[in-house]
Structure formats: structure tokens, C-alpha cells
CSV table of C-alpha atoms and ligand atoms in Angstrom, one decimal:
chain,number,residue,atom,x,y,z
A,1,UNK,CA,105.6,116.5,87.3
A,2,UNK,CA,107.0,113.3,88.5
A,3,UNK,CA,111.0,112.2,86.9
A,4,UNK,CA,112.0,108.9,87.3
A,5,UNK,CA,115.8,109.0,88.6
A,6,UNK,CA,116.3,105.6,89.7
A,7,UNK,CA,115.9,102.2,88.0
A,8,UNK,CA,115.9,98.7,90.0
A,9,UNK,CA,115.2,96.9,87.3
A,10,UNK,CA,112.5,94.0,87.0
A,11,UNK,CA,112.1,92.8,90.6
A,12,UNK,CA,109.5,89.9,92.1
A,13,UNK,CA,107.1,91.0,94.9
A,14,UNK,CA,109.1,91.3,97.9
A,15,UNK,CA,107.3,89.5,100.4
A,16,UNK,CA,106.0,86.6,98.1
A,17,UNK,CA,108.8,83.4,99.0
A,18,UNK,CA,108.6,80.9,97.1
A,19,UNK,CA,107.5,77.3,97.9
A,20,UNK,CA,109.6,74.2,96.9
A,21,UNK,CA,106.9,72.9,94.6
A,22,UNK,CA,106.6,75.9,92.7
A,23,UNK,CA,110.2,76.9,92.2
A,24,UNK,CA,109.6,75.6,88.5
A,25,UNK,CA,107.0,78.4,87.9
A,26,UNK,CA,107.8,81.7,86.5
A,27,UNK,CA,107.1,84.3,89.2
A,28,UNK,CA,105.2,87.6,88.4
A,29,UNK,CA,107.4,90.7,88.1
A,30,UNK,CA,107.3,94.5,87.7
A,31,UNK,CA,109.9,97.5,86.8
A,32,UNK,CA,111.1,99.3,89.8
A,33,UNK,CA,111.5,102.6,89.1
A,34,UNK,CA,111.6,105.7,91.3
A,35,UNK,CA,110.6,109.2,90.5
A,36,UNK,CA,110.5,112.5,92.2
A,37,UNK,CA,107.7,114.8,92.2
A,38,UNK,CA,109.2,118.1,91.9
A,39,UNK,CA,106.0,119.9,92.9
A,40,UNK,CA,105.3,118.1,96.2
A,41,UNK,CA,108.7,117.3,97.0
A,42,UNK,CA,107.5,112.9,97.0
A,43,UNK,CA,109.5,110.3,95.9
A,44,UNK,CA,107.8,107.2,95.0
A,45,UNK,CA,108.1,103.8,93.1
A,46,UNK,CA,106.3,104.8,89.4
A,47,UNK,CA,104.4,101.3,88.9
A,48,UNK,CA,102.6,100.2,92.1
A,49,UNK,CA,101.0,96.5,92.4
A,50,UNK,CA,97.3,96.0,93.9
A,51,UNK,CA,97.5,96.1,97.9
A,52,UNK,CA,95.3,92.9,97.3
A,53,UNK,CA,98.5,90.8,95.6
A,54,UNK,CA,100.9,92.2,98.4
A,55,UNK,CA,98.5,92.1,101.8
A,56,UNK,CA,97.0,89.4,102.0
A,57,UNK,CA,95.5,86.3,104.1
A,58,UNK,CA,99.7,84.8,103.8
A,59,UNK,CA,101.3,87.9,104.8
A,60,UNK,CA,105.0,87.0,106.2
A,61,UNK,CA,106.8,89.9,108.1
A,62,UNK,CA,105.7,90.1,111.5
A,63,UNK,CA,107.0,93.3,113.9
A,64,UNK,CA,107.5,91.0,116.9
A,65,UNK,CA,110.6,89.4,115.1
A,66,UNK,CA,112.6,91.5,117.1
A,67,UNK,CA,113.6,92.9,120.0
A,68,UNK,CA,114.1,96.4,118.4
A,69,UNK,CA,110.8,96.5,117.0
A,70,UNK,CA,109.1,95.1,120.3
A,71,UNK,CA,111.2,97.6,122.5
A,72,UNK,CA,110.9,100.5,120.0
A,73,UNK,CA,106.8,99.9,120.6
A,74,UNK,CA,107.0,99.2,124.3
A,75,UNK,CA,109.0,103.0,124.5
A,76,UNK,CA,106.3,104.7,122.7
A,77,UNK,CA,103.5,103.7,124.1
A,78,UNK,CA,104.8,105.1,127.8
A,79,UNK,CA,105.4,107.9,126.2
A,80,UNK,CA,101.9,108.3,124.5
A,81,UNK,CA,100.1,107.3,127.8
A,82,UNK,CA,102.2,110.0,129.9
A,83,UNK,CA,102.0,113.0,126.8
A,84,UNK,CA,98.2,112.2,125.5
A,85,UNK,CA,96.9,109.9,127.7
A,86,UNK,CA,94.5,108.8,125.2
A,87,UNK,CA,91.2,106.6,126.3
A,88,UNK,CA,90.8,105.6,122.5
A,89,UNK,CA,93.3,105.0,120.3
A,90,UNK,CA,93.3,103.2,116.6
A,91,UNK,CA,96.2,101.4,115.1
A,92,UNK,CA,96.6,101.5,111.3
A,93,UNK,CA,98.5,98.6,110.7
A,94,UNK,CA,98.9,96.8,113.3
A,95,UNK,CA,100.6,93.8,112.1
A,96,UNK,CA,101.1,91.3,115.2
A,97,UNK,CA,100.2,93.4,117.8
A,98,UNK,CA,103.7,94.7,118.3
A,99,UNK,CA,102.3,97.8,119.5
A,100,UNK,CA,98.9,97.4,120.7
A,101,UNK,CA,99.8,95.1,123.0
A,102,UNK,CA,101.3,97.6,125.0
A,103,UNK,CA,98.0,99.0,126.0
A,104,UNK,CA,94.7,98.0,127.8
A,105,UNK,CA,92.3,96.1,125.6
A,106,UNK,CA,89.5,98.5,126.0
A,107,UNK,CA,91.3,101.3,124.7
A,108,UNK,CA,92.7,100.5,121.7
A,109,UNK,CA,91.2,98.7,118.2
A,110,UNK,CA,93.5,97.4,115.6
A,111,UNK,CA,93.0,97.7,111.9
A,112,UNK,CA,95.3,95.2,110.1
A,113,UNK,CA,93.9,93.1,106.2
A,114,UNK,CA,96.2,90.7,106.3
A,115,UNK,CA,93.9,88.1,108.0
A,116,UNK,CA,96.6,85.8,109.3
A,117,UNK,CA,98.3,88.3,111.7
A,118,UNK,CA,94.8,90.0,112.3
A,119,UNK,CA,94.0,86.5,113.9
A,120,UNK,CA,97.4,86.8,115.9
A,121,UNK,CA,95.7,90.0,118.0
A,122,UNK,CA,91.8,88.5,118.2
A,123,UNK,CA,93.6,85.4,119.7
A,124,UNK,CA,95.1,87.5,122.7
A,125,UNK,CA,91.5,89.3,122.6
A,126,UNK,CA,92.6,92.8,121.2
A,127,UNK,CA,89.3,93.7,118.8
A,128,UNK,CA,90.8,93.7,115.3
A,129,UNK,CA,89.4,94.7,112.4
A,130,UNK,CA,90.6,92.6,109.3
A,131,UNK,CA,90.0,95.4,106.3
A,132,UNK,CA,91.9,98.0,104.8
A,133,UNK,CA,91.6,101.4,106.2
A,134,UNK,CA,89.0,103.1,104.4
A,135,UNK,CA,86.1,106.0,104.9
A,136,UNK,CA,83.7,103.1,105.7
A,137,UNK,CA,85.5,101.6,108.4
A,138,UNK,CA,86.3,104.8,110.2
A,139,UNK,CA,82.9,105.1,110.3
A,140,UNK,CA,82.1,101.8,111.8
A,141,UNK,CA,85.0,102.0,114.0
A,142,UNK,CA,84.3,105.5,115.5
A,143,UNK,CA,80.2,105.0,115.4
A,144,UNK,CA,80.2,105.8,119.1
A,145,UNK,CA,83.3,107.7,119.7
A,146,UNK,CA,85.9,109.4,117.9
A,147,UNK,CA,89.4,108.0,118.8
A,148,UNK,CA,91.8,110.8,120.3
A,149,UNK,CA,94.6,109.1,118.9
A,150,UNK,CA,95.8,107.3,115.3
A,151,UNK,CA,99.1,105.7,115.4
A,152,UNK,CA,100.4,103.9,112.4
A,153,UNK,CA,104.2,102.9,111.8
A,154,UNK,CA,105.5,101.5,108.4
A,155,UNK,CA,102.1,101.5,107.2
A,156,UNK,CA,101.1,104.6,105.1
A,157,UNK,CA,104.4,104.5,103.0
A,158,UNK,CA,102.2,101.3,101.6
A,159,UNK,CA,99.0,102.8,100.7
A,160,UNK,CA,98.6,104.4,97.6
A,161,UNK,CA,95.4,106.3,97.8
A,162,UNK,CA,96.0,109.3,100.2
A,163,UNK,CA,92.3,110.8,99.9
A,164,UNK,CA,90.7,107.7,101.1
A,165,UNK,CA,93.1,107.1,104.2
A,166,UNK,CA,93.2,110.8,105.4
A,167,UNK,CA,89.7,111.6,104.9
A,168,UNK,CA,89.0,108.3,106.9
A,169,UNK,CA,91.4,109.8,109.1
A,170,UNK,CA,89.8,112.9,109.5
A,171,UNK,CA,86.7,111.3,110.5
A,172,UNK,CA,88.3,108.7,113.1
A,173,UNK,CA,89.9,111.8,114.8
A,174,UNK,CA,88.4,114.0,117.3
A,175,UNK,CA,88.7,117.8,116.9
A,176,UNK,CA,91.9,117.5,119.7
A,177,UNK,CA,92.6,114.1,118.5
A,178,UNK,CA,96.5,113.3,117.7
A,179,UNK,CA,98.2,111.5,114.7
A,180,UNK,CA,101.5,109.6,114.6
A,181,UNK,CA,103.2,108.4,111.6
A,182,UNK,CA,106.1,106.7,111.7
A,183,UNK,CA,108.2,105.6,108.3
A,184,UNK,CA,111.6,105.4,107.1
A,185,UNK,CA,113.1,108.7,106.6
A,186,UNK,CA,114.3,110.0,103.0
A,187,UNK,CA,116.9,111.7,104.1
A,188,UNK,CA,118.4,108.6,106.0
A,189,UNK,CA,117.7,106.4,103.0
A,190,UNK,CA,119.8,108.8,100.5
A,191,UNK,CA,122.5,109.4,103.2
A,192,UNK,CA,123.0,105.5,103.7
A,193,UNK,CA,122.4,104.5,99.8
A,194,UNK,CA,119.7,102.2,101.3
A,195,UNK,CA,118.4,102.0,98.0
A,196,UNK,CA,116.6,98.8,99.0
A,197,UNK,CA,113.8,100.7,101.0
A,198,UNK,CA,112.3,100.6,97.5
A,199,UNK,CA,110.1,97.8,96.6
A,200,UNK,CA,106.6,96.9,95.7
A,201,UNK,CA,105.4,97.0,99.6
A,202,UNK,CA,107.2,101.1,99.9
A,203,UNK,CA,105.3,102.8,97.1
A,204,UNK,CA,106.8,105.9,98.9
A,205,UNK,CA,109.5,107.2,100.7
A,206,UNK,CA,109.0,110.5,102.9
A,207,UNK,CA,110.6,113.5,103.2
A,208,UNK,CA,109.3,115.9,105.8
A,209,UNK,CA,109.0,118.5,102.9
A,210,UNK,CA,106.1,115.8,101.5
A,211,UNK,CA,104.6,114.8,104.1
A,212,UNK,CA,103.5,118.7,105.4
A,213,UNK,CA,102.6,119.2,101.2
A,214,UNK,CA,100.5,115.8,101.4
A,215,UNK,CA,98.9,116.6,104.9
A,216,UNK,CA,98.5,120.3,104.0
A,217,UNK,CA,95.6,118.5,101.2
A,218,UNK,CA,94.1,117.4,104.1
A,219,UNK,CA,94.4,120.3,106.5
A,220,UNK,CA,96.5,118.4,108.8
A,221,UNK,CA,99.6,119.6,110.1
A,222,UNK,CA,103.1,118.5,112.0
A,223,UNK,CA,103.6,119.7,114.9
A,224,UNK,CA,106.6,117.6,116.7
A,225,UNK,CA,109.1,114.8,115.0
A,226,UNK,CA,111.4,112.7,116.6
A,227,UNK,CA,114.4,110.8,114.4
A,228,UNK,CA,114.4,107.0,115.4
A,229,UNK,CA,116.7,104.3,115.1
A,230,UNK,CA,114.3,102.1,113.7
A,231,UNK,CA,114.4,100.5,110.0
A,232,UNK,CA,117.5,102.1,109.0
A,233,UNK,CA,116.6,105.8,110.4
A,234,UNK,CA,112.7,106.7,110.5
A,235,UNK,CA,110.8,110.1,111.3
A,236,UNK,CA,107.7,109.6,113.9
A,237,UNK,CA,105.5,112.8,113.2
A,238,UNK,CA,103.0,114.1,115.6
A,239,UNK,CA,100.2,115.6,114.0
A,240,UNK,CA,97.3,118.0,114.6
A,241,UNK,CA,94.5,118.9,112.8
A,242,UNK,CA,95.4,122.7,111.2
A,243,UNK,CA,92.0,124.4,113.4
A,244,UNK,CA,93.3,122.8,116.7
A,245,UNK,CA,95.4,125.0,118.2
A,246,UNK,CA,96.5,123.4,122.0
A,247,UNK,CA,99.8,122.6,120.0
A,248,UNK,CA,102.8,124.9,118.9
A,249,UNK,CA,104.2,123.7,116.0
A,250,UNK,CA,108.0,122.9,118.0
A,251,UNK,CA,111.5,123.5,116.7
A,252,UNK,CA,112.2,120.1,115.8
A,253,UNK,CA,109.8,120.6,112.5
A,254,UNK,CA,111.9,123.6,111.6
A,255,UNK,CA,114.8,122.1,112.3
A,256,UNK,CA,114.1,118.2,110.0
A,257,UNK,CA,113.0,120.7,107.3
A,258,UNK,CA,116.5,122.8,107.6
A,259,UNK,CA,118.4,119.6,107.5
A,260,UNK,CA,116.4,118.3,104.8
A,261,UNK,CA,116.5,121.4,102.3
A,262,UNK,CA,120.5,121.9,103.3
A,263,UNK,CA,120.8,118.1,101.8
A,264,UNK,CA,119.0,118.7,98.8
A,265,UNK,CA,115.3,116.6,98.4
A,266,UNK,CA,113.7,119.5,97.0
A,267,UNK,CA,116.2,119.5,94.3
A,268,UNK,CA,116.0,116.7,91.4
A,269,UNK,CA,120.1,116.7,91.3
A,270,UNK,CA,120.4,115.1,94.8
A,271,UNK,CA,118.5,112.3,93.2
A,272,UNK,CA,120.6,112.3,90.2
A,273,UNK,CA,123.4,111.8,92.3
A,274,UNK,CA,121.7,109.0,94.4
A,275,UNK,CA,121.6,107.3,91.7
A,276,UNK,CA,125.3,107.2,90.9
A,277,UNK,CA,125.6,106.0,94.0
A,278,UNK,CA,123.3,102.8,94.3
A,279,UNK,CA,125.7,101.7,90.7
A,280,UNK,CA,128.6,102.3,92.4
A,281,UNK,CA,127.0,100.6,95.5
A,282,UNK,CA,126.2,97.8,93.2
A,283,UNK,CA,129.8,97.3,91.3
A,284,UNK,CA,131.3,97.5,94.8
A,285,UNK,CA,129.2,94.8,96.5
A,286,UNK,CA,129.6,92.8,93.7
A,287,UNK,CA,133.5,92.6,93.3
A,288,UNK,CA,133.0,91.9,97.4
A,289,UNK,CA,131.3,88.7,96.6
A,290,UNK,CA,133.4,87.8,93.6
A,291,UNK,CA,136.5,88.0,95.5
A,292,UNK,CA,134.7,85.7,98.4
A,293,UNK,CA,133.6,83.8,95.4
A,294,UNK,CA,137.4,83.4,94.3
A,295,UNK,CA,138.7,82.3,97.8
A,296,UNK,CA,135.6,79.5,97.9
A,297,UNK,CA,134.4,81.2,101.4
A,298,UNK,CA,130.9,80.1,102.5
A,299,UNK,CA,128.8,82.9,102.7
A,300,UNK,CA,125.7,83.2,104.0
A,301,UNK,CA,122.5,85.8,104.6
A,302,UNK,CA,121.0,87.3,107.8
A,303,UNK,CA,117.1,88.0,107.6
A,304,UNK,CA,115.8,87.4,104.5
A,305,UNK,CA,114.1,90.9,103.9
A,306,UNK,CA,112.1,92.3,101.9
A,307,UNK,CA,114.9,95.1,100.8
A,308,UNK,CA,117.1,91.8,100.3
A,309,UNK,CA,114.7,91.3,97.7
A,310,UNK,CA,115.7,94.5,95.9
A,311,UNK,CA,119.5,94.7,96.1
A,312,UNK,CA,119.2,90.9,95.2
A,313,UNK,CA,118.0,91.3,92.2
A,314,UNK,CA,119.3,94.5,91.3
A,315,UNK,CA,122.8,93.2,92.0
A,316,UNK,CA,122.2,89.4,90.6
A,317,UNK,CA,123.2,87.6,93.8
A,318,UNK,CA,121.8,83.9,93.7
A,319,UNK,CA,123.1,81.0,95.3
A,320,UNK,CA,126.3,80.7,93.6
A,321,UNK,CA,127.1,83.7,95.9
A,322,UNK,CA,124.9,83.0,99.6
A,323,UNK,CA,124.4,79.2,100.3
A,324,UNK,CA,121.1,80.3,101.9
A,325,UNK,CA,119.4,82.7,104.7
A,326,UNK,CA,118.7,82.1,107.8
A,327,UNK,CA,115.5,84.1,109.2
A,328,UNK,CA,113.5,83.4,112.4
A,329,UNK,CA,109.9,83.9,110.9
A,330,UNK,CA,108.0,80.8,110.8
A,331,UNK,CA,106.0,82.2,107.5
A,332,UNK,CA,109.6,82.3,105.5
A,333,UNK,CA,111.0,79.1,106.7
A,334,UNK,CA,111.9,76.6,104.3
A,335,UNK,CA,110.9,78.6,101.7
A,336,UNK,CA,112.8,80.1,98.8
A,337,UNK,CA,113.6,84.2,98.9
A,338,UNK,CA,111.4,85.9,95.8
A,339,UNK,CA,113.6,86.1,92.1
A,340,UNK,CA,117.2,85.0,93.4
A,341,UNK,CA,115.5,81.6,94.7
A,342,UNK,CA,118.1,81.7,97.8
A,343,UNK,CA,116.8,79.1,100.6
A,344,UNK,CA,116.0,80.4,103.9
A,345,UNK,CA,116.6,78.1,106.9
A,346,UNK,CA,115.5,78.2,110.3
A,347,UNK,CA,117.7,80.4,112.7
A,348,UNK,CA,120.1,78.9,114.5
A,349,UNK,CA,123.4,81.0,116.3
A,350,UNK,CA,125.9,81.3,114.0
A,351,UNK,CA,128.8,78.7,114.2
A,352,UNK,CA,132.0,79.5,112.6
A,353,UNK,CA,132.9,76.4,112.2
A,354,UNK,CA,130.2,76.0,109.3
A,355,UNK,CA,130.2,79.7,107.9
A,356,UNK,CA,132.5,82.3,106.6
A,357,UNK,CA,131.0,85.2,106.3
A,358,UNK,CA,127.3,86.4,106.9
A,359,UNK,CA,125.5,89.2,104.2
A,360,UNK,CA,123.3,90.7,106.5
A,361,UNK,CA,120.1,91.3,105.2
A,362,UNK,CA,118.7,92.9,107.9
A,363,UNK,CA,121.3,95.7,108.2
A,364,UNK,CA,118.5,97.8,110.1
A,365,UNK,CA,119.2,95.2,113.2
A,366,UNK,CA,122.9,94.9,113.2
A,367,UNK,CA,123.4,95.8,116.9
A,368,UNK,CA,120.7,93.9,117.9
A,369,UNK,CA,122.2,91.1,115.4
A,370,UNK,CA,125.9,91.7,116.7
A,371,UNK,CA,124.6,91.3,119.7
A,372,UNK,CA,123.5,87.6,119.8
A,373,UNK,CA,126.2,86.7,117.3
A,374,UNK,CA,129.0,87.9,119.9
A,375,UNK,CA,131.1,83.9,119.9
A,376,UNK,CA,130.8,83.8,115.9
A,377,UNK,CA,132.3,87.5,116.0
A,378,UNK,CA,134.7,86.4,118.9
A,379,UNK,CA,136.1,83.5,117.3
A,380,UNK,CA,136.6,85.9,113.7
A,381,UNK,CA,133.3,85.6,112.0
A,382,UNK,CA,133.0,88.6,109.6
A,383,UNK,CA,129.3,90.2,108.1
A,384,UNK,CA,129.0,91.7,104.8
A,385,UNK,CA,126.8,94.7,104.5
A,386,UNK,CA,126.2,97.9,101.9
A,387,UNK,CA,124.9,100.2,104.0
A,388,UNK,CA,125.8,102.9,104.0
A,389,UNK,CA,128.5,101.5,101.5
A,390,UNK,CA,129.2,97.6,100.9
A,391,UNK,CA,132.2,96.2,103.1
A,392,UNK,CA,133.1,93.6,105.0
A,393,UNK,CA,132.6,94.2,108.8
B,401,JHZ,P1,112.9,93.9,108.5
B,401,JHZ,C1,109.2,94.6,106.2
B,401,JHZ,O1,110.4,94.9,105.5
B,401,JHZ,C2,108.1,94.8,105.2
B,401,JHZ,P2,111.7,94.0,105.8
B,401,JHZ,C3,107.4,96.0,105.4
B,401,JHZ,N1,107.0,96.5,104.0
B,401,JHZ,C4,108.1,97.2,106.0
B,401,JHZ,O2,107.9,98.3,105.8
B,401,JHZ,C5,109.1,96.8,107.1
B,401,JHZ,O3,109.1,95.4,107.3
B,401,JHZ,C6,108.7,97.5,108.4
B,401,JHZ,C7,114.5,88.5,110.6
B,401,JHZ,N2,115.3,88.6,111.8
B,401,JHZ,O4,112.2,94.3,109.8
B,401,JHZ,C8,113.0,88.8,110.8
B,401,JHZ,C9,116.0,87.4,112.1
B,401,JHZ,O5,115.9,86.4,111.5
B,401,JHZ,O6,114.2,94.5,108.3
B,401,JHZ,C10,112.6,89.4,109.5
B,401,JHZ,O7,112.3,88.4,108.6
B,401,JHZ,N3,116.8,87.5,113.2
B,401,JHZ,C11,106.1,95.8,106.2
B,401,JHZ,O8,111.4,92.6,105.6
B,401,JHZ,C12,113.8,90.2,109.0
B,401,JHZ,O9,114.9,89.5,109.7
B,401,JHZ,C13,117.0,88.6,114.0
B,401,JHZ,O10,117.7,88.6,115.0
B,401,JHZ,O11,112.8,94.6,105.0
B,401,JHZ,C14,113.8,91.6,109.4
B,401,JHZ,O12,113.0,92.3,108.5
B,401,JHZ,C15,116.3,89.8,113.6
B,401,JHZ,C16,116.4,91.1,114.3
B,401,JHZ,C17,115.5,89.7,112.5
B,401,JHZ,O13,111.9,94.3,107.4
């Protein structure tokens, strides 16, 4: 039985920023709620909107936006070539090309709907299919070979319908064939109070405990994870079919499953408790920006996110609170961030000379953020974040 524990409110889709002419319009909204599943151990968002209204030909977050992302991909993909050493591999997913482009054309297909970043990877002539994943395109895909590997990162947290994507899986893969899934990882997302990994685009976020109770379903099995540092803390699993047996299931499984039962996700009380602490996160960030508010310091945000979206609204930050955002995605530019109606400009360094302090939105890339910003934080320039609780920093 699924129990809601968490309530966001009514939130705006998270990726739909909003053009000048239409800031008059009403936008469309839905009630975030979260809910665990205390029989499968998966927590997801309780009212899901069609993939069709959030993946489509105007998608706007592309991977390749930064350097994490891009050097996150370029790490894996040496490491898949030198472990697997796969001849065919397909990408769920694949966005901009982050990832693919890290291998030889003939040896790797992408599989991405949203038809405007699909274009991105024909352009630089990787074959691309422009669907959803589904039983029918595994089939066309894999008519004359069945890929030996399946990588898809930050992609099946989005999909809603498990049967059709793992028995489309199951057909893709050979009988030795690997899987990698890569998503944020529950147990970061409670530890940090990153309560803004929930919006329309993450109908779940996993648990290991969920994932091996989804894939079991599917007679699919972990068999290695490794913890990354990538949106906020993610899991990569490596996964086997259950009847191939060339590889042990490896300590690091027992051990994510240890570390995630000691914390609590099978129990609907750590959720409980969550929850106290995204209000508290919110009252705290709140009296932050009051007391900026008071002093009549110019604050500003840092990536305009789609989990900027969330604690946005949740909190009730708007304009009279962040003068705008400044983002580097062409897509978001001069457009208007979903329900707050916030600005976003085109990045330029940060000068503080013209700004106080900066919110950062994109919290998962401070170091790579600190980084760049080094005069603005040499010369005193302060961030604002509330992960994993809201300060100044
Ligand atoms: P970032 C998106 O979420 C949506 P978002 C999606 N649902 C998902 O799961 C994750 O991605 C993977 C900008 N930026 O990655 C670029 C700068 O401007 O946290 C992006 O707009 N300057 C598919 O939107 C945003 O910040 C920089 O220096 O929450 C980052 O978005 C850097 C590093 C980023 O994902």
C-alpha cells in the first residue's frame, strides 16, 4: 500500500519556463505529493503528468551544461570499454549526447523523444532514435543484433510504466548483455533534505531495496553499485540478467543495502521524519531570505533548475526575494522560471560589485560552481544554499 508522507504543494511543470508574452496566462499545475510503498520499499510522486507534456520537441536541460556531467560521462565510458568492452551498446536517454559521444559511432545508438536534443546527436552523426523506449523499438533497434550493453542515467526515475521499459529491456539485451542505471540515490536525498529531487520530471526516487524488488519482477538482478557524486549523490547499478551467471553478485550490493536498512527506507517513520525536516528546511530558508530581505541585499539564483522549481514554490520565493537567475542554457534564456516567474538571464561571471549574495540553484554543482566563481568569493561574495540544511556559505 502506498502512504503519502510528503506534501509540496501545487507546483507548475518543472521544466516548462515561461515566455515573456505568456506571463499573463495561468500556467497548468498539479499536487506534489510523495508516498512510500511499504511493500516494495518505492517512493514516488502520487500524481504523475503525461511523459508527452514533460518530453517533448522544447525540452530545455541539456547534460553537456557542465563540466561534471561531461567528465562524469567521459569516466564511465573508459571504464565500460576496459570492464565490458561492449561492440553494441544502447543509450536510454541520451539527452545531448553527453555520453554517447564518448564512444565510436558504430557502436552505440541513442534513444532520446525529445526531438530537439535528438537532432543535437544526428547532427554530429550518432544514429538516434527520436521515440520513447518501448517493446516496439527494442525490436527495431536490436532486429539484427542484440546490444551487450544498456546504459541509461537520470532517465528511468522518469518513466512510469516499468513493464513496458524492462520487457523492452529484456529484449534489447543479450543473454550476457549488461545494464547500468544511474539515478539520484534515496538515501542521499533524505540525508541532505534535498526534498527538491521531487517534481513532475522524478516520478520516483530509488532506494536500492526498490530497485532489486522492481528488477526482481523482471528477473533482473544487481550485481555491482558504485555511489557517485553526481546530482546531489546518485547510485550507478550494474545489472545482470538473474540466469547469467559470469557475475558474482559483489559486496558493494550487500553493503548499499546495509547502509540503507541501518537508515531506515524500509520503514515509513524515516519518512515521517523527512518530512519534519523539509518544514523546518523551509521556515529556516525563509527567515534566511527575510533577513537579506530586511538589509535590502541583492540576491540572486545560480542555475535555474528544475528542483529550483520545487523549493520555489514550496517555499514562496518570487522576485521580491532573487532579482533573477542566471543559467547558461540557451533553451532557458530570457525566459521566466515556471510558478515564481523569476527571470533567468544569460550567464555571465559573477561581479560583486552588482550582487550580494547568490541562491544557488544548482547546489549539485557547487564545486564546480565555486570553482569559476573564485574573484566573486575572493572579494566576499557569499551563496545561499539548503542543502543539506539552508545557510549562507
Ligand atoms: P541540473 C534536470 O534537473 C532535469 P535539474 C532532469 N529531470 C534530471 O533528472 C536532471 O536534470 C538530471 C545550469 N548551470 O543538472 C545548467 C549553469 O548555468 O542540476 C542547468 O540549467 N552554470 C532531466 O534542472 C542547471 O544549471 C553552471 O556552471 O535540476 C543545472 O541543472 C552549471 C554547472 C550549471 O538539473
Amino acid at each position: 500500500m502506498i502512504k503519502k508522507f510528503l506534501d509540496l504543494g501545487y507546483q507548475p511543470l518543472a521544466n516548462s519556463y515561461v515566455l515573456k508574452k505568456n506571463l499573463k496566462y495561468k500556467e497548468k499545475k498539479f499536487k506534489l505529493e510523495v508516498g512510500f510503498d511499504n511493500k516494495n520499499f518505492l517512493v514516488s510522486i502520487l500524481k504523475t503528468v503525461s511523459k508527452e507534456m514533460m518530453f517533448n520537441k522544447d525540452y530545455p536541460y541539456k547534460s553537456s551544461e557542465s563540466n561534471t556531467m561531461k567528465s562524469s560521462f567521459k569516466d564511465l565510458s573508459k571504464k565500460i570499454k576496459k570492464r565490458f568492452n561492449p561492440k553494441f551498446i544502447i543509450e536510454i536517454g541520451s539527452n545531448d549526447g553527453a555520453f554517447i559521444k564518448n564512444f565510436n559511432r558504430k557502436n552505440v545508438v541513442g534513444v532520446e523523444p525529445c526531438k530537439n536534443l535528438a537532432q543535437i546527436t544526428r547532427q554530429k552523426k550518432y544514429t538516434t532514435y527520436s521515440e520513447y523506449w518501448s517493446q516496439k523499438l527494442s525490436k527495431k533497434i536490436t532486429k539484427n543484433k542484440k546490444a551487450d550493453l544498456i546504459y541509461s542515467a537520470n532517465t528511468l526515475s522518469h518513466i512510469e510504466n516499468f513493464n513496458e521499459i524492462f520487457k523492452a529491456i529484456n529484449n534489447a539485451l543479450s543473454h550476457r548483455g549488461i545494464l547500468i542505471l544511474e539515478d539520484p540515490s534515496l538515501l542521499k536525498c533524505l540525508q541532505n533534505v534535498a526534498y527538491d529531487q521531487f517534481y513532475c520530471e522524478h516520478i520516483y526516487v530509488f532506494s536500492t531495496l526498490a530497485l532489486r524488488e522492481i528488477l526482481k519482477n523482471y528477473k533482473l538482478e544487481i550485481f555491482d553499485i558504485e555511489n557517485t557524486k553526481t546530482h546531489g549523490g546518485s547510485n550507478r547499478y550494474f545489472i545482470k540478467k538473474s540466469n547469467n551467471n559470469s557475475y558474482k553478485i559483489n559486496d558493494n550490493v550487500k553493503n548499499e543495502i546495509k547502509k540503507e536498512l541501518r537508515f531506515g527506507l524500509n520503514k515509513f517513520s524515516t519518512y515521517q521524519k523527512f518530512e519534519r525536516k523539509v518544514k523546518t528546511s523551509k521556515k529556516k530558508l525563509l527567515k534566511i531570505f527575510n533577513e537579506l530581505n530586511k538589509k535590502n541585499l541583492k540576491v540572486i539564483g545560480y542555475g535555474a533548475t528544475a528542483k529550483s522549481c520545487t523549493v520555489l514554490n514550496y517555499c514562496g520565493l518570487g522576485i521580491k526575494n532573487i532579482k533573477y537567475f542566471f543559467d547558461t542554457t540557451s533553451y532557458k534564456i530570457n525566459k521566466y522560471l515556471p510558478g515564481s516567474k523569476i527571470l533567468i538571464r544569460k550567464y555571465k561571471k559573477l561581479d560583486s560589485n552588482e550582487v550580494d549574495l547568490v541562491y544557488l540553484g544548482a547546489w549539485n554543482f557547487k564545486e564546480e560552481i565555486f570553482k569559476k566563481e573564485q574573484s566573486f568569493i575572493k572579494k566576499g561574495g557569499r551563496f545561499i544554499t539548503h542543502v543539506p540544511y539552508p545557510k549562507i556559505i
